[in-house]
Every structure is written in structure tokens, then in C-alpha cells.
Short mmCIF file of C-alpha atoms in Angstrom, two decimals:
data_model
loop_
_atom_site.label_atom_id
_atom_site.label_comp_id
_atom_site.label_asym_id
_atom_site.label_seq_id
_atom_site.Cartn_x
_atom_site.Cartn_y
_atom_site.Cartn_z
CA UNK A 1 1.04 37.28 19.35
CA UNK A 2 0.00 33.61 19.04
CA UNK A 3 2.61 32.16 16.08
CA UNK A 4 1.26 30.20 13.37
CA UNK A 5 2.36 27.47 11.35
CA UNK A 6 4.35 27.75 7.83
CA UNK A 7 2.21 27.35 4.79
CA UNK A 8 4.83 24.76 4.00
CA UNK A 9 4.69 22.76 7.23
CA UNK A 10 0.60 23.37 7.69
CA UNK A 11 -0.10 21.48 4.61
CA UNK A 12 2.91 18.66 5.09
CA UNK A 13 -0.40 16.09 4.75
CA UNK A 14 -1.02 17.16 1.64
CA UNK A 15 2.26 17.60 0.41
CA UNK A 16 3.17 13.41 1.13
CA UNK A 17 -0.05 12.43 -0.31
CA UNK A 18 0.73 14.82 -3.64
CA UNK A 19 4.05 13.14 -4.12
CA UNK A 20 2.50 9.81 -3.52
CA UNK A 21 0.49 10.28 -5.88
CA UNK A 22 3.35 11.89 -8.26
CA UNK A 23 5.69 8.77 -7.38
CA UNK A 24 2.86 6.08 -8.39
CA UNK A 25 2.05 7.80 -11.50
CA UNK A 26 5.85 8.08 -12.50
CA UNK A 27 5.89 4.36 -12.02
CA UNK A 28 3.00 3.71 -13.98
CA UNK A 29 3.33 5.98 -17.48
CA UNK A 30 7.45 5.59 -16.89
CA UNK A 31 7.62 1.93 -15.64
CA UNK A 32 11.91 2.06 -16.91
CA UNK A 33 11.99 4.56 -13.97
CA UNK A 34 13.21 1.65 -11.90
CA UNK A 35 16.16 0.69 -14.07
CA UNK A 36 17.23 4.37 -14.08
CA UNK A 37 17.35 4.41 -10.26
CA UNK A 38 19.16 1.30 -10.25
CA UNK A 39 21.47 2.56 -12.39
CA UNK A 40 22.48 5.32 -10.12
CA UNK A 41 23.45 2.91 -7.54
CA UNK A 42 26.99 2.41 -6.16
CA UNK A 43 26.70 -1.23 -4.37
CA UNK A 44 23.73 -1.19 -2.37
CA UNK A 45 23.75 2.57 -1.93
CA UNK A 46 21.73 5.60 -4.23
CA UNK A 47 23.55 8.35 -4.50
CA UNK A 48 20.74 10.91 -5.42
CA UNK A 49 18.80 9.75 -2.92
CA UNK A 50 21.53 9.02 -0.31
CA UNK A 51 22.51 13.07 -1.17
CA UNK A 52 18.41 13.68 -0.55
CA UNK A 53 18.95 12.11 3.15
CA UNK A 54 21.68 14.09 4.02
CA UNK A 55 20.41 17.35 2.96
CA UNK A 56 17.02 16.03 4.34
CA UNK A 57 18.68 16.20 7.74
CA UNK A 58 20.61 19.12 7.81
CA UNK A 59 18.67 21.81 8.38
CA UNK A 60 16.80 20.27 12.15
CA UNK A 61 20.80 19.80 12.48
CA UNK A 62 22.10 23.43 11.66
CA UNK A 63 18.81 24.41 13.73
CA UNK A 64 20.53 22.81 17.33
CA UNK A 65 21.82 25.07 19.47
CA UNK A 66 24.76 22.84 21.64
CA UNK A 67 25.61 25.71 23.76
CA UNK A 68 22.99 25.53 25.80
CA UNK A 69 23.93 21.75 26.76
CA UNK A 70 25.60 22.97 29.93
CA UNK A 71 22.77 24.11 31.22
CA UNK A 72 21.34 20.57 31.63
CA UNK A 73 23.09 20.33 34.78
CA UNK A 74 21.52 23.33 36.75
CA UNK A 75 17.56 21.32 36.27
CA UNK A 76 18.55 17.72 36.52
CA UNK A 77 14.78 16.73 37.54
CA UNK A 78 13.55 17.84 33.77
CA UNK A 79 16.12 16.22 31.94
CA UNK A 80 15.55 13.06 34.10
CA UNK A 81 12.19 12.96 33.28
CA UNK A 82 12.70 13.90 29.53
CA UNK A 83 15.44 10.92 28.95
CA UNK A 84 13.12 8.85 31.01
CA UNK A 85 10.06 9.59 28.67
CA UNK A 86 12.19 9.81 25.43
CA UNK A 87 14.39 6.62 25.73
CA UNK A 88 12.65 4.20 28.27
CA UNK A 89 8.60 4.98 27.96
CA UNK A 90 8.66 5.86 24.04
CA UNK A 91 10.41 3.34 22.67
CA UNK A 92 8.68 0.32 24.90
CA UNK A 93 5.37 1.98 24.41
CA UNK A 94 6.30 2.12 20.39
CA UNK A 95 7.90 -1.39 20.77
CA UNK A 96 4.62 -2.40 22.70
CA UNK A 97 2.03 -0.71 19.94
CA UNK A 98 4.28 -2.28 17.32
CA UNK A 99 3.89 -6.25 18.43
CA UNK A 100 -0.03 -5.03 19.42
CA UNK A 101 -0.98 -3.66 15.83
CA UNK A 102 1.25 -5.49 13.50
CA UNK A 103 3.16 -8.70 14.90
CA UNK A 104 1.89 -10.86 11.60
CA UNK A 105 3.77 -8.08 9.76
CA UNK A 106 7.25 -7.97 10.53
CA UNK A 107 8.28 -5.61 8.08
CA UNK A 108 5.79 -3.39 9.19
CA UNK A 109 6.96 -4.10 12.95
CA UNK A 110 10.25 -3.07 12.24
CA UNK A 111 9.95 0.02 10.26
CA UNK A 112 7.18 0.94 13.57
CA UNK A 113 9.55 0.35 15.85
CA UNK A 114 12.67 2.27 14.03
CA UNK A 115 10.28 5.30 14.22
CA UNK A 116 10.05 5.12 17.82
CA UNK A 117 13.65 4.67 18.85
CA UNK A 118 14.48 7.71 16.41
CA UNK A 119 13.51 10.36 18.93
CA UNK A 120 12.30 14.02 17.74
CA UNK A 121 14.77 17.01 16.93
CA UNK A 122 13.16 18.29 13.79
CA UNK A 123 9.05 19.59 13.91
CA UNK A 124 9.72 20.13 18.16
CA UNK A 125 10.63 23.57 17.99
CA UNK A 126 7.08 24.21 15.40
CA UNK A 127 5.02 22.33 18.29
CA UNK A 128 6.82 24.23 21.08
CA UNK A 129 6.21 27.74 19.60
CA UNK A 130 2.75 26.98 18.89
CA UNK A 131 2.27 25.29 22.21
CA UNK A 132 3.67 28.73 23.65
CA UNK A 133 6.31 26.50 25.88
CA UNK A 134 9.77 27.45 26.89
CA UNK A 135 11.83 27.60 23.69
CA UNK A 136 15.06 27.42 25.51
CA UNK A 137 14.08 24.26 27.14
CA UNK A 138 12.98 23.15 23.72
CA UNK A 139 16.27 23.86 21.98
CA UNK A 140 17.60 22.51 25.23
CA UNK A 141 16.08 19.00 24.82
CA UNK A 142 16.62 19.28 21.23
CA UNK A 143 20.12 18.95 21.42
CA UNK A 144 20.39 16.25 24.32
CA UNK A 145 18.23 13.81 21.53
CA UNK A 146 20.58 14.31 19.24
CA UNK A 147 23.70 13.68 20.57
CA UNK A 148 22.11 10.77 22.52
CA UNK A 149 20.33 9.44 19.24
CA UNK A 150 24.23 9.76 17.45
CA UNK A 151 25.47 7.13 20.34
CA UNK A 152 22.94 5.19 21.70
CA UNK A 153 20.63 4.52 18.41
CA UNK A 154 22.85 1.51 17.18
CA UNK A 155 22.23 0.09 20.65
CA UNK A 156 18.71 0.25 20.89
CA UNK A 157 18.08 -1.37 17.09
CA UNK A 158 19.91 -3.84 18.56
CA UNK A 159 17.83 -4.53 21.57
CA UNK A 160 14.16 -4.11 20.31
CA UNK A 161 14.93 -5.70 16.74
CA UNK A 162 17.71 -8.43 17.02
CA UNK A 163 17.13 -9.09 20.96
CA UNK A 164 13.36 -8.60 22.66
CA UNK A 165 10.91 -10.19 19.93
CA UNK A 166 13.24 -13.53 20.17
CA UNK A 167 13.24 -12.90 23.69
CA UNK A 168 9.28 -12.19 24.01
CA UNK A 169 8.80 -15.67 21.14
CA UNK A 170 7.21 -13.58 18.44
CA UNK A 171 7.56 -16.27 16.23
CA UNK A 172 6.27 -14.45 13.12
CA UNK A 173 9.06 -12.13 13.65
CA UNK A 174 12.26 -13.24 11.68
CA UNK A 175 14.08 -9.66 10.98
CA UNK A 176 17.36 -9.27 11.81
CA UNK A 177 19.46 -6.21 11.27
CA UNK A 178 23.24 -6.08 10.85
CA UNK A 179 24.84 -4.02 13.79
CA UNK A 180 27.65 -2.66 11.02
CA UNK A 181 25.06 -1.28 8.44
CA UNK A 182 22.94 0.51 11.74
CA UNK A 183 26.21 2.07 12.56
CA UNK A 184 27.04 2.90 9.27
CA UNK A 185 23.66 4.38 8.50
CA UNK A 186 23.78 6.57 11.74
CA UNK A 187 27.48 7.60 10.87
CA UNK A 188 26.69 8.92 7.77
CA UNK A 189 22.87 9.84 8.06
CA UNK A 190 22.83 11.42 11.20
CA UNK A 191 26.76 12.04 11.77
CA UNK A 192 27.47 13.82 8.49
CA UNK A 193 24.55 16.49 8.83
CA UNK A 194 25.00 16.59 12.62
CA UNK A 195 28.95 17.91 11.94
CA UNK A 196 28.09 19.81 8.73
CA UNK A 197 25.49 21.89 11.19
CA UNK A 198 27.80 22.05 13.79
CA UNK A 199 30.42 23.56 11.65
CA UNK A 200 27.58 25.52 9.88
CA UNK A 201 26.54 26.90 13.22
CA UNK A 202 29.80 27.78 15.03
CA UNK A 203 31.45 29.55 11.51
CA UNK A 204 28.36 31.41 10.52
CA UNK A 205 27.83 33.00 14.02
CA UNK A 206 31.02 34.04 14.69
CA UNK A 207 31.32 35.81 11.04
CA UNK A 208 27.44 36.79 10.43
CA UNK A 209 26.62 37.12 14.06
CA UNK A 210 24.01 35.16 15.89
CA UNK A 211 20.68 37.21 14.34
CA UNK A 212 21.62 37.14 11.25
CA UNK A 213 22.42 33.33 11.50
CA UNK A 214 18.58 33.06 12.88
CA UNK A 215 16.99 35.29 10.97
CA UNK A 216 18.45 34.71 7.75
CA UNK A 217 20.32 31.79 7.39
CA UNK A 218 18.06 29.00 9.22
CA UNK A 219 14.83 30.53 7.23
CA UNK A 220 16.87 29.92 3.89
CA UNK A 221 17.46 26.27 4.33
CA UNK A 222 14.21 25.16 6.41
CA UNK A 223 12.06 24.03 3.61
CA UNK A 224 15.22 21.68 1.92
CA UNK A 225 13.94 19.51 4.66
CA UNK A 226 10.66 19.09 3.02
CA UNK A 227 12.10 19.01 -0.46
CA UNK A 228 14.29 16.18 0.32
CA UNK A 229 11.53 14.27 2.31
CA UNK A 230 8.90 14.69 -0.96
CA UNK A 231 11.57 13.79 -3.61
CA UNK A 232 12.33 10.48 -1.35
CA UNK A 233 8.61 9.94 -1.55
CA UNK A 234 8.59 10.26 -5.38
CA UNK A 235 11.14 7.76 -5.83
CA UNK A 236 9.94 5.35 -3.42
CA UNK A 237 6.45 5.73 -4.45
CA UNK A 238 7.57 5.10 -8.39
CA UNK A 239 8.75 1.60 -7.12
CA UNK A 240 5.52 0.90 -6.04
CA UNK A 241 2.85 1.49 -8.62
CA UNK A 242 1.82 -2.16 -8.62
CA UNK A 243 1.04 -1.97 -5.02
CA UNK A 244 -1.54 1.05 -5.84
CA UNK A 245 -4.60 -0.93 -4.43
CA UNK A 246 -3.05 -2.38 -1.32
CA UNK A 247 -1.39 0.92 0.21
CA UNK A 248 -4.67 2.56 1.57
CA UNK A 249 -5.58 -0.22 3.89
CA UNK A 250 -1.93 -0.16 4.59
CA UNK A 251 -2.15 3.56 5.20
CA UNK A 252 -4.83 2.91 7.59
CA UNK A 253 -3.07 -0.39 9.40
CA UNK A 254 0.32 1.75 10.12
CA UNK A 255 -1.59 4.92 11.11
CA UNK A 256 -3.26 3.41 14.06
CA UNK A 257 -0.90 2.53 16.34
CA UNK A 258 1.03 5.74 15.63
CA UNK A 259 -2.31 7.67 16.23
CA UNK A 260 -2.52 5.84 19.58
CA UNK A 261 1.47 6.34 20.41
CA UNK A 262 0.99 10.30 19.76
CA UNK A 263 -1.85 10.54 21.67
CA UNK A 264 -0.96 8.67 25.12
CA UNK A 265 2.81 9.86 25.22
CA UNK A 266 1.26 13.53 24.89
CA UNK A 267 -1.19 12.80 28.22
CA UNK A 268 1.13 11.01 29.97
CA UNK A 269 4.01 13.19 29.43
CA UNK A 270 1.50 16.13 30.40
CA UNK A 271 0.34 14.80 33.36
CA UNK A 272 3.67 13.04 34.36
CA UNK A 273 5.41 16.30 34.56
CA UNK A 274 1.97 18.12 36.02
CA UNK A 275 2.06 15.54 39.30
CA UNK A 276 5.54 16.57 39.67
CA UNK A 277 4.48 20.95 39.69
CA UNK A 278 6.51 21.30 36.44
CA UNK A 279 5.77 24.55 35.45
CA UNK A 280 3.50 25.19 32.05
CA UNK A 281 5.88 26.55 29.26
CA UNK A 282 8.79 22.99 30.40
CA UNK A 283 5.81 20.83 30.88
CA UNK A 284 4.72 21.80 27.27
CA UNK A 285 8.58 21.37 26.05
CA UNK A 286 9.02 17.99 27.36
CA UNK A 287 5.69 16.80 26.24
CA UNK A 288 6.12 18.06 22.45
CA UNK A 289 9.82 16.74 22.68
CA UNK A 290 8.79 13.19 24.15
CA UNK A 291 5.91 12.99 21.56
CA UNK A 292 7.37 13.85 18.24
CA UNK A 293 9.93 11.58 16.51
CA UNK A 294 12.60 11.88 13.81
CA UNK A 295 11.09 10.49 10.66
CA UNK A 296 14.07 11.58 8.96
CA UNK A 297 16.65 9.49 10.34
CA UNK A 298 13.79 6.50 10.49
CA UNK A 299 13.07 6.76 6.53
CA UNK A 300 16.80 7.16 6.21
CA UNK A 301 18.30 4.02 7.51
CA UNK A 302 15.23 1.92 7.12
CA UNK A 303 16.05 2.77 3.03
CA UNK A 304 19.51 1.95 4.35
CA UNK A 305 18.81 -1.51 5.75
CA UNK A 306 16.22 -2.79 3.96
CA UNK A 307 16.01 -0.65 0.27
CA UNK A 308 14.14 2.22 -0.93
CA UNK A 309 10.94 0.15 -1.52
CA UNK A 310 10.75 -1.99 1.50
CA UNK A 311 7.93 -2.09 4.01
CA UNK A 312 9.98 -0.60 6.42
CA UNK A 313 10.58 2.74 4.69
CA UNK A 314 7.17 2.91 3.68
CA UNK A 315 6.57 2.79 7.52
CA UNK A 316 8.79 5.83 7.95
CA UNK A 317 6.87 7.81 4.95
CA UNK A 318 3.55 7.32 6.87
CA UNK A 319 4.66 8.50 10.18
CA UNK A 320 5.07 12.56 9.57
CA UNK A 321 1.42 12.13 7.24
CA UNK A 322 -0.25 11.17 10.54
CA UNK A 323 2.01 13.10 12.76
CA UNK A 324 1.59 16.84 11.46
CA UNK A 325 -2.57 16.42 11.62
CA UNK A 326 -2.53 14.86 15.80
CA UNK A 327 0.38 17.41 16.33
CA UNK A 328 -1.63 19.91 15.12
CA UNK A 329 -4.43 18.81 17.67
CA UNK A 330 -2.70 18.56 20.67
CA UNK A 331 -1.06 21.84 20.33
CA UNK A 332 -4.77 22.63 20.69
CA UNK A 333 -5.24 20.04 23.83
CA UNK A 334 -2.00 21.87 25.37
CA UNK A 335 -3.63 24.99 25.06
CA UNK A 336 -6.49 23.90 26.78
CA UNK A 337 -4.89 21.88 29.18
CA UNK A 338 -2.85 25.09 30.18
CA UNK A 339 -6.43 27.21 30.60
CA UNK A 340 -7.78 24.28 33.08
CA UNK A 341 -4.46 23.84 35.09
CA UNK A 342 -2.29 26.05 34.86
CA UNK A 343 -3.92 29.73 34.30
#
């Protein structure tokens, strides 16, 4: 039987665009809203809304499987040619799309580039399933991103924000991140959910068992992903409700370039792994794996770095409002693709 998508995740479009709208009305009619958020602050930090990107993590986190890590090692080839698609062709190809589309906006170039160095452990597994690829391979992936994300995304904020526009002479381009607030962000936005799933994981299995733990347990806390992504939107979008004319051209200027970054890293994923006979259901698991990308942890430490109504986050709230509609279509393509090649 074909699966289908959630209610929840099918309408994820409308969803954002509701609690855009919800945010910018808040802001208008309650315009003290902003002195109430501030006044939840500790330094430079939120706590509601820090709590809101933790939970927002957890459950793609709880989700990971690490035991199948060791497995890695039996298919080299396909992990080669995942890391090399994930960490070398996604993020220049992002990098490159980013300078293309928007390099008289450097805060839109930054937040456009943080999405694609955050690589995808989250929607995957939806686009796998639906793509009928090899969910082991999937979960397999899955868990390779994010223990590489945990050590290597400091390093690579470093390199394509502080390092290669200086390097390339952008001279519009005058962001520079701190290396101790990346690290920090990582630590506690990706390292705090990634142990509290771990933990979650390894106790619940061993006292619940491993189908109750999937058929119970990860259904439960699934949709506090969403809940934590929409009330993020609220609040950001309540910051913003003088901006209310400028953000659908905006919309449109940041969707582009992710539209085209979707798009070619699906085909040439596809096709990449087709030249080298990779069979259909791992072809389809790399592909949705190298395609995706963690919003999450991009929204997360872009509110981190740069506050909760910078360009930059808004960046990171636009990328899963294009992403779940071109998903959606090239779990279509991959179906096709697999009729015309492959059956």
C-alpha cells in the first residue's frame, strides 16, 4: 500500500502562512507584544522561545536510529557519495545560488546559506516512505547528518560566512559571525535534543520494547515539531507587522533560489547515483536525504546569531513553506523516474 502524507505535514504550507498571518496581526492589534517578549529575555537569549527550539528539535532527534551506524562500513560507495552530495555539492551549490540570487542582500545571503549547510534529518524519512526507497538506508543516512552536522557545522559557518565571500570580493557582503555563539548555538540547539533523544531512545526501548517505542511513543511527540516551528513563526511574525507590505516580494526573492536548489540537487543526486547502477529504493534515499535540509537547526541559530526578527531567520521560516510543496513534487518525479529506469 502506497503511504500517504499526515494531514499535519500535507498542509505544513498552509500552516506557516496561517501563523504568519496570526504573528502580523498580534503585532498589529497588540503592538506591546514586543516589550512582553523582551521582557522574557535573559541577556540576549528568549527563554520561551529558546524552550520552543529545543522541543522543536527533539522529536527528528528521538526519531534517529544510531544503531544502524555500523553498518556504514559494509556500503562505503553510498555513503561516499551521500557525504559527497550532502557536505561538498549542497552547500557550494546553496553557497553558489545564495551570491547568484541575493549578493545585494547580505542578510538574506546568510540566512540562504545557513539553510544549506544545515543538512536534512527531519521531513527525510516522510519523502523516503512516500518515495517507496529503502527506509533503512534512510534512517541510515539520517543519523550520519546528524552526528556530522553536531561536529562539523561550526566549521562550515565559518568557511562560507566569515571566509569565501571575502575570499570571492563580495563587497556588499559585510556579515560576520562569532565562532563562540555558532558553537554555542549548535551545543545547545542541536546537542541538547540530540542527547535528550538519545537517552529517550536507548531507555524507552529497553523498558517499552522497540514497537512500542515506534508505534507509540514517536507518533505521540511528532507533531511538537510543528507546534514549536508555528509558535516561532507567531512570535517572529508579531515583530514584524510594519514590514506587512514588503514580505511578499520577499517571499518570492528567497523562494527562488531555494526552488532552484531543490530541484537540481534532486536530478543530480538521481542521476549521479543512476550512472553509478545504484539500485532504486538507495538511489531514492540518498536523493531525498541530499535534497532536504534542517530548517530547524537553520531558524534556530540564525534567531541565535542574529535575533528573532532578523532577515536571517526570516530566511529559515521560508525554507520548509517552499520545501513541503517541491518535496511533494518530486516524490512524484521519483516515482516516475523509477517507472522509466528502473521497472
Amino acid at each position: 500500500m502506497q503511504p500517504k502524507l499526515k494531514f499535519l505535514d500535507r498542509f505544513l504550507t498552509l500552516w506557516i502562512f496561517l501563523a504568519m498571518a496570526t504573528g502580523i496581526g498580534l503585532g498589529h492589534f497588540f503592538p506591546s507584544i514586543s516589550n512582553t517578549t523582551n521582557a522574557l529575555s535573559v541577556g540576549t537569549t528568549n527563554i520561551p522561545l529558546a524552550i520552543g527550539l529545543v522541543l522543536m528539535m527533539y522529536p527528528p532527534l528521538a526519531k534517529v536510529d544510531y544503531s544502524v551506524l555500523p553498518k556504514a562500513f559494509k556500503d562505503t560507495k553510498i555513503i561516499a557519495i551521500s557525504l559527497l552530495l550532502n557536505w561538498v555539492i549542497g552547500t557550494v551549490l546553496m553557497f553558489g545560488l545564495a551570491v547568484l540570487f541575493l549578493r545585494n542582500e547580505p542578510d538574506y545571503m546568510t540566512g540562504l546559506i545557513l539553510i544549506g549547510l544545515a543538512r536534512c534529518i527531519a521531513m527525510v524519512i516522510v519523502w523516503s516512505d512516500l518515495a517507496k526507497a529503502n527506509r533503512e538506508y534512510t534512517a541510515l543516512l539520517v543519523a550520519l547528518n546528524s552526528i556530522f552536522q553536531i561536529i562539523s557545522y561550526s566549521f562550515f559557518v565559518w568557511l562560507f560566512i566569515n571566509i569565501l565571500p571575502n575570499k570571492l570580493g563580495l563587497a556588499n557582503f559585510n556579515v560576520s559571525v562569532s565562532m563562540k555563539d555558532v558553537t554555542e548555538s549548535v551545543l545547545i540547539y542541536l546537542g541538547i535534543p540530540f542527547f535528550a533523544g538519545f537517552i529517550s531512545r536507548f531507555t524507552l526501548i529497553k523498558s517499552k520494547g522497540i514497537d512500542w517505542y515506534n508505534r507509540k511513543f514517536i507518533p505521540k511527540i511528532s507533531p511538537i515539531t510543528l507546534y514549536a516551528l508555528l509558535f516561532t513563526i507567531v512570535l517572529m511574525f508579531s515583530l514584524k507587522g510594519d514590514k506587512l507590505l514588503e514580505l511578499p516580494m520577499d517571499v518570492v526573492k528567497i523562494a527562488v533560489p531555494l526552488i532552484i536548489y531543490f530541484v537540481l540537487m534532486f536530478f543530480l543526486s538521481f542521476f549521479l547515483n543512476k550512472s553509478l547502477n545504484v539500485p532504486y529504493d538507495k538511489n531514492a534515499s540518498i536523493a531525498f536525504t541530499a535534497t532536504g535540509n534542517n530548517f530547524e537547526l537553520a531558524i534556530a541559530v540564525s534567531i541565535t546569531l542574529f535575533g528573532i526578527h532578523s532577515p536571517q531567520a526570516f530566511v529559515g521560516v521560508i525554507g520548509p513553506l517552499v520545501e513541503v510543496p517541491v518535496l511533494i513534487l518530486l516524490v512524484r518525479v521519483s516515482l516516475w523516474l523509477k517507472k522509466k529506469y528502473y521497472d
